[in-house]
Backbone as CSV, one residue per row, in Angstrom:
resi,resn,N_x,N_y,N_z,CA_x,CA_y,CA_z,C_x,C_y,C_z
1,LEU,15.183,64.563,12.116,15.341,65.456,13.248,16.577,66.318,13.003
2,PHE,16.427,67.602,13.074,17.544,68.535,12.913,17.815,69.192,14.245
3,ARG,19.073,69.146,14.664,19.455,69.807,15.901,20.791,70.482,15.712
4,SER,20.931,71.604,16.348,22.221,72.269,16.433,22.751,71.975,17.822
5,GLU,23.931,71.376,17.895,24.463,70.933,19.177,25.528,71.883,19.716
6,THR,25.448,72.177,20.996,26.525,72.835,21.705,27.519,71.756,22.060
7,LEU,28.797,72.044,21.905,29.798,71.027,22.187,29.795,70.675,23.666
8,PRO,29.733,69.376,23.978,29.815,68.982,25.390,31.227,69.224,25.927
9,ASP,31.347,69.318,27.244,32.648,69.591,27.864,33.713,68.573,27.477
10,ASN,33.337,67.288,27.346,34.323,66.272,27.010,34.563,66.165,25.497
11,GLY,33.787,66.910,24.692,33.979,66.927,23.253,33.482,65.697,22.522
12,LEU,32.691,64.845,23.181,32.221,63.600,22.568,30.719,63.628,22.325
13,ILE,30.326,63.299,21.101,28.913,63.158,20.759,28.734,61.752,20.186
14,TYR,27.921,60.928,20.851,27.688,59.539,20.449,26.229,59.392,20.059
15,ILE,25.989,58.877,18.845,24.633,58.740,18.336,24.453,57.320,17.805
16,GLU,23.361,56.668,18.178,23.100,55.298,17.753,22.154,55.261,16.557
17,ASP,22.370,56.125,15.591,21.488,56.196,14.430,22.224,56.897,13.299
18,ARG,21.633,56.842,12.113,22.184,57.594,10.982,22.255,59.055,11.381
19,THR,23.369,59.696,11.031,23.644,61.042,11.524,24.059,61.951,10.377
20,TRP,23.440,63.113,10.296,23.814,64.134,9.314,24.676,65.157,10.027
21,VAL,25.813,65.505,9.415,26.711,66.483,10.027,27.045,67.559,8.999
22,GLU,26.919,68.813,9.411,27.271,69.962,8.574,27.454,71.157,9.487
23,GLY,28.061,72.222,8.967,28.142,73.458,9.731,29.557,73.908,10.017
24,THR,29.681,74.752,11.044,30.951,75.356,11.421,31.387,74.814,12.774
25,VAL,32.662,74.436,12.853,33.214,73.853,14.077,34.193,74.852,14.686
26,SER,34.017,75.120,15.994,34.886,76.093,16.659,35.608,75.505,17.860
27,GLY,35.541,74.205,18.054,36.210,73.573,19.188,36.780,72.233,18.780
28,ARG,36.917,71.355,19.744,37.447,70.010,19.501,36.324,69.023,19.797
29,VAL,35.961,68.212,18.800,34.819,67.324,18.983,34.983,66.046,18.166
30,LEU,34.435,64.971,18.709,34.352,63.700,18.003,32.883,63.326,17.930
31,VAL,32.382,63.079,16.725,31.021,62.599,16.518,31.134,61.141,16.097
32,ALA,30.552,60.259,16.899,30.589,58.826,16.609,29.168,58.337,16.376
33,ALA,28.957,57.674,15.241,27.675,57.046,14.935,27.904,55.540,14.977
34,ALA,27.374,54.897,16.021,27.583,53.468,16.205,26.435,52.891,17.017
35,LYS,26.190,51.614,16.811,25.188,50.899,17.589,25.810,49.584,18.033
36,LEU,25.903,49.403,19.338,26.558,48.223,19.883,25.535,47.228,20.419
37,PRO,25.780,45.935,20.299,26.939,45.347,19.636,26.826,45.526,18.119
38,TYR,27.978,45.423,17.442,28.025,45.640,15.994,27.183,44.608,15.255
39,ASN,26.377,45.112,14.333,25.596,44.271,13.420,25.618,44.995,12.084
40,SER,26.126,44.355,11.047,26.293,45.031,9.754,24.972,45.561,9.192
41,SER,23.843,44.957,9.546,22.560,45.416,9.000,21.996,46.626,9.744
42,THR,22.491,46.909,10.938,21.978,48.060,11.692,23.044,49.112,11.981
43,ALA,24.271,48.894,11.517,25.355,49.853,11.774,25.035,51.192,11.109
44,PRO,25.103,52.289,11.844,24.756,53.594,11.279,25.901,54.226,10.482
45,SER,25.502,55.116,9.586,26.428,55.878,8.753,26.344,57.347,9.117
46,ILE,27.345,58.113,8.678,27.319,59.569,8.790,27.150,60.131,7.389
47,LEU,26.190,61.027,7.233,25.926,61.662,5.949,26.343,63.121,6.016
48,ILE,26.954,63.595,4.940,27.415,64.986,4.871,26.673,65.666,3.724
49,PRO,25.691,66.523,4.055,24.901,67.186,3.021,25.429,68.554,2.606
50,ASP,26.357,69.128,3.398,26.812,70.489,3.134,28.203,70.665,3.758
51,ASN,28.773,71.833,3.585,30.126,72.118,4.078,30.250,71.905,5.579
52,ILE,31.445,71.460,5.981,31.844,71.415,7.384,33.140,72.206,7.453
53,LEU,33.104,73.342,8.150,34.238,74.270,8.125,34.761,74.549,9.522
54,TYR,36.083,74.571,9.665,36.720,74.994,10.905,36.730,76.513,10.960
55,THR,36.617,77.065,12.171,36.761,78.514,12.328,38.223,78.924,12.229
56,ALA,39.151,77.976,12.460,40.590,78.242,12.331,41.283,76.939,11.937
57,LYS,42.284,77.051,11.090,43.062,75.877,10.671,44.477,75.984,11.237
58,ASP,44.540,76.184,12.560,45.832,76.358,13.239,46.069,75.295,14.309
59,GLY,45.271,74.225,14.293,45.395,73.162,15.276,44.518,73.335,16.497
60,SER,43.875,74.480,16.642,43.025,74.726,17.811,41.617,74.153,17.625
61,VAL,41.265,73.785,16.390,39.946,73.252,16.074,40.138,71.902,15.395
62,SER,39.354,70.910,15.816,39.406,69.615,15.134,38.072,68.900,15.277
63,LEU,37.739,68.133,14.251,36.510,67.351,14.222,36.845,65.953,13.747
64,GLY,36.412,64.967,14.499,36.508,63.586,14.065,35.108,63.080,13.772
65,LEU,34.923,62.467,12.629,33.651,61.829,12.288,33.934,60.341,12.151
66,MET,33.392,59.548,13.073,33.613,58.106,13.062,32.278,57.405,12.888
67,ALA,32.143,56.723,11.757,30.916,55.981,11.467,31.201,54.491,11.561
68,GLN,30.309,53.777,12.197,30.466,52.335,12.282,30.327,51.709,10.887
69,LYS,29.594,52.391,10.001,29.433,51.903,8.634,30.097,52.886,7.668
70,ASP,29.324,53.744,6.985,29.831,54.588,5.908,29.889,56.060,6.282
71,ILE,30.756,56.795,5.570,30.730,58.259,5.523,30.264,58.571,4.100
72,LEU,29.120,59.241,3.969,28.503,59.423,2.657,28.244,60.893,2.351
73,ILE,28.580,61.289,1.135,28.235,62.620,0.632,26.873,62.488,-0.044
74,THR,25.929,63.348,0.315,24.559,63.202,-0.175,24.363,63.769,-1.583
75,TYR,23.260,63.407,-2.177,22.914,63.801,-3.542,22.879,65.317,-3.707
76,PHE,22.310,66.026,-2.738,22.132,67.473,-2.860,23.284,68.270,-2.250
77,SER,24.446,67.651,-2.071,25.610,68.389,-1.580,25.950,69.501,-2.569
78,PRO,26.635,70.558,-2.108,26.922,71.688,-2.998,27.906,71.316,-4.115
79,ASN,27.883,72.119,-5.182,28.799,71.905,-6.310,30.258,72.033,-5.890
80,ASN,30.532,72.875,-4.913,31.871,73.027,-4.351,31.749,72.748,-2.860
81,LEU,32.273,71.599,-2.431,32.104,71.133,-1.060,33.445,71.120,-0.339
82,GLU,33.457,71.642,0.894,34.648,71.543,1.740,34.281,70.820,3.021
83,ILE,35.114,69.846,3.385,34.929,69.094,4.620,36.224,69.203,5.415
84,ASP,36.151,69.878,6.560,37.292,69.985,7.462,37.059,68.981,8.584
85,ALA,37.715,67.818,8.506,37.490,66.770,9.505,38.407,65.584,9.250
86,ALA,38.541,64.774,10.282,39.164,63.460,10.159,38.017,62.466,10.023
87,LEU,37.938,61.788,8.887,36.819,60.908,8.560,37.232,59.448,8.712
88,VAL,36.419,58.670,9.430,36.684,57.236,9.585,35.400,56.469,9.299
89,ALA,35.453,55.606,8.274,34.368,54.686,7.954,34.844,53.300,8.393
90,GLN,34.499,52.918,9.620,35.097,51.751,10.258,34.844,50.445,9.513
91,ASN,33.625,50.193,9.101,33.282,48.933,8.433,32.662,49.161,7.066
92,GLY,32.783,50.368,6.552,32.150,50.695,5.281,33.061,51.533,4.419
93,SER,32.449,52.418,3.655,33.163,53.214,2.669,33.024,54.699,2.957
94,ALA,33.972,55.471,2.438,33.887,56.935,2.438,33.685,57.312,0.986
95,GLN,32.479,57.799,0.655,32.194,57.991,-0.756,31.026,58.933,-1.018
96,HIS,31.006,59.410,-2.245,29.827,60.027,-2.830,29.177,58.892,-3.601
97,TYR,27.937,58.583,-3.292,27.270,57.496,-4.008,27.299,57.753,-5.512
98,SER,27.327,56.692,-6.279,27.178,56.823,-7.726,25.691,56.863,-8.035
99,PHE,25.252,57.960,-8.610,23.847,58.093,-8.973,23.643,57.881,-10.460
100,SER,24.699,57.470,-11.148,24.639,57.255,-12.587,24.212,55.829,-12.883
101,SER,23.501,55.669,-13.981,23.203,54.324,-14.460,23.982,54.136,-15.753
102,GLY,24.971,53.276,-15.691,25.822,53.069,-16.857,26.788,54.216,-17.034
103,CYS,26.945,54.658,-18.284,27.935,55.696,-18.595,27.303,57.064,-18.835
104,SER,26.059,57.239,-18.417,25.410,58.543,-18.558,25.694,59.389,-17.330
105,PRO,26.346,60.556,-17.501,26.645,61.410,-16.346,25.380,61.855,-15.617
106,THR,25.401,61.712,-14.288,24.293,62.112,-13.430,24.867,62.706,-12.151
107,ASN,24.418,63.883,-11.782,24.804,64.507,-10.525,26.311,64.736,-10.428
108,VAL,26.915,65.240,-11.502,28.344,65.557,-11.498,28.521,66.971,-10.955
109,LYS,29.409,67.113,-9.989,29.632,68.391,-9.305,31.060,68.868,-9.554
110,ASN,31.381,70.089,-9.115,32.669,70.707,-9.423,33.830,70.177,-8.594
111,ASN,33.872,70.531,-7.290,35.076,70.324,-6.491,34.739,69.908,-5.069
112,ILE,35.484,68.927,-4.558,35.417,68.568,-3.143,36.822,68.687,-2.571
113,THR,36.915,69.340,-1.418,38.186,69.464,-0.710,37.994,68.920,0.693
114,VAL,38.855,67.981,1.070,38.866,67.465,2.434,40.142,67.966,3.094
115,TYR,39.972,68.709,4.179,41.103,69.171,4.981,41.077,68.352,6.263
116,GLY,41.964,67.394,6.369,41.982,66.493,7.520,42.622,65.190,7.118
117,THR,41.829,64.118,7.139,42.293,62.807,6.702,41.080,61.923,6.458
118,VAL,41.304,60.806,5.750,40.238,59.858,5.463,40.769,58.448,5.708
119,ALA,40.008,57.659,6.472,40.313,56.243,6.667,39.042,55.468,6.375
120,SER,39.163,54.441,5.550,37.991,53.709,5.112,38.308,52.229,4.993
121,TYR,37.421,51.388,5.492,37.564,49.944,5.352,37.325,49.532,3.904
122,GLY,36.347,50.165,3.274,35.976,49.826,1.900,36.428,50.898,0.928
123,VAL,35.602,51.157,-0.048,35.895,52.132,-1.102,36.054,53.523,-0.509
124,TRP,37.011,54.262,-1.033,37.137,55.691,-0.715,37.167,56.396,-2.050
125,THR,36.062,57.036,-2.415,36.010,57.777,-3.670,34.949,58.858,-3.611
126,TRP,35.275,59.973,-4.208,34.311,61.065,-4.333,33.863,61.183,-5.784
127,SER,34.397,60.324,-6.680,34.096,60.383,-8.118,33.936,58.977,-8.674
128,TRP,32.980,58.827,-9.568,32.774,57.553,-10.263,32.985,57.792,-11.749
129,VAL,33.694,56.894,-12.393,34.034,57.080,-13.803,33.548,55.925,-14.649
130,CYS,33.370,56.238,-15.925,33.104,55.241,-16.961,34.114,55.549,-18.059
131,GLY,35.080,54.672,-18.236,36.184,54.986,-19.138,36.998,56.100,-18.516
132,SER,37.069,57.234,-19.178,37.779,58.387,-18.623,36.826,59.534,-18.288
133,THR,35.526,59.268,-18.268,34.511,60.296,-18.014,33.941,60.143,-16.615
134,ILE,33.928,61.225,-15.857,33.274,61.210,-14.546,31.776,61.215,-14.778
135,VAL,31.103,60.202,-14.232,29.668,60.071,-14.447,28.847,60.404,-13.200
136,SER,29.509,60.489,-12.031,28.818,60.868,-10.808,29.861,61.299,-9.783
137,GLY,29.506,62.270,-8.957,30.439,62.746,-7.938,31.116,64.037,-8.352
138,TYR,32.374,64.193,-7.942,33.092,65.455,-8.109,34.174,65.376,-9.180
139,ASN,34.212,66.392,-10.050,35.230,66.475,-11.103,36.633,66.591,-10.528
140,THR,36.791,67.419,-9.509,38.098,67.652,-8.904,38.028,67.282,-7.437
141,THR,38.975,66.454,-6.985,39.030,66.083,-5.578,40.397,66.461,-5.019
142,THR,40.375,67.089,-3.850,41.609,67.514,-3.202,41.555,67.076,-1.747
143,THR,42.614,66.417,-1.295,42.729,66.051,0.111,44.000,66.675,0.653
144,VAL,43.848,67.483,1.696,44.979,68.134,2.344,45.065,67.576,3.758
145,TYR,46.165,66.890,4.063,46.320,66.313,5.396,46.529,67.425,6.420
146,ASP,45.766,67.375,7.487,45.899,68.329,8.591,46.957,67.782,9.548
147,ALA,48.174,68.295,9.461,49.289,67.801,10.281,49.041,67.992,11.775
148,SER,48.126,68.876,12.154,47.805,69.088,13.566,47.134,67.864,14.183
149,LEU,46.587,66.980,13.351,45.889,65.809,13.880,46.812,64.877,14.660
150,LEU,48.102,64.872,14.347,49.022,63.981,15.051,49.153,64.356,16.524
151,TYR,49.318,65.641,16.820,49.537,66.081,18.196,48.322,66.726,18.846
152,ALA,47.315,67.066,18.056,46.106,67.688,18.603,44.871,67.098,17.921
153,PRO,44.667,65.767,18.066,43.513,65.136,17.421,42.219,65.471,18.154
154,PRO,41.079,65.132,17.558,39.808,65.286,18.272,39.813,64.417,19.536
155,PRO,38.974,64.728,20.519,38.925,63.945,21.755,38.670,62.462,21.467
156,SER,39.404,61.582,22.135,39.242,60.125,22.041,39.435,59.569,20.635
157,PHE,40.085,60.320,19.760,40.316,59.850,18.398,41.370,58.750,18.429
158,PRO,41.137,57.633,17.731,42.092,56.524,17.799,43.396,56.841,17.071
159,LEU,44.497,56.683,17.774,45.827,56.871,17.202,46.686,55.675,17.586
160,THR,47.691,55.404,16.804,48.651,54.384,17.216,49.617,55.012,18.198
161,SER,50.152,54.216,19.089,51.066,54.759,20.095,52.406,55.150,19.487
162,GLY,52.725,54.612,18.316,54.024,54.893,17.713,54.078,56.169,16.910
163,GLY,52.946,56.766,16.594,52.954,57.970,15.756,53.510,57.651,14.374
164,TYR,54.234,58.589,13.788,54.835,58.366,12.481,56.010,57.412,12.606
165,GLN,56.161,56.529,11.625,57.297,55.622,11.574,57.819,55.571,10.153
166,GLN,59.127,55.566,10.016,59.736,55.429,8.686,59.658,53.970,8.293
167,ILE,59.028,53.691,7.155,58.881,52.325,6.677,60.051,51.949,5.778
168,THR,60.418,52.840,4.892,61.532,52.567,3.998,62.148,53.895,3.582
169,TRP,63.406,53.802,3.131,64.102,54.987,2.660,65.107,54.533,1.622
170,SER,65.209,55.289,0.549,66.219,54.972,-0.462,66.754,56.270,-1.023
171,SER,67.968,56.189,-1.559,68.600,57.368,-2.129,69.128,57.014,-3.499
172,ASN,68.949,57.904,-4.450,69.446,57.648,-5.815,70.838,58.136,-6.005
């Protein structure tokens, strides 16, 4: 099922099934894919088949993607992929699946850029290697933290009450 959604007033979209997300974001929204109560065999994932782009990168636009299981980049994603979002894979991984068998390169793409942040319970990778050769996923991966997420996160996005904290400091 393909649908183009108008952002609801509260900015929350909750789906109890596998969810594909792509397109242009012009507001503040959280997309949550979850099925309660939690069951690892039925927990839904979010799949990203194409670019997700903000109309502005000035803090006025934000997207949270929260999957109860995985955040997955699909096989037919573009050679150069940009994802503008805060990604959370609560009980799974944030990854491009490995489509390679052994050390034979399969489905190797150019570049993935994530503008936002990534949190993952399991594996977080956009590239799979054999030795020093990328055999599946993206040759170049870039993650740029969106500093606006601290003070202007997507609606209902989970944050710690303490914000940033200095863990350690040393001087040479």
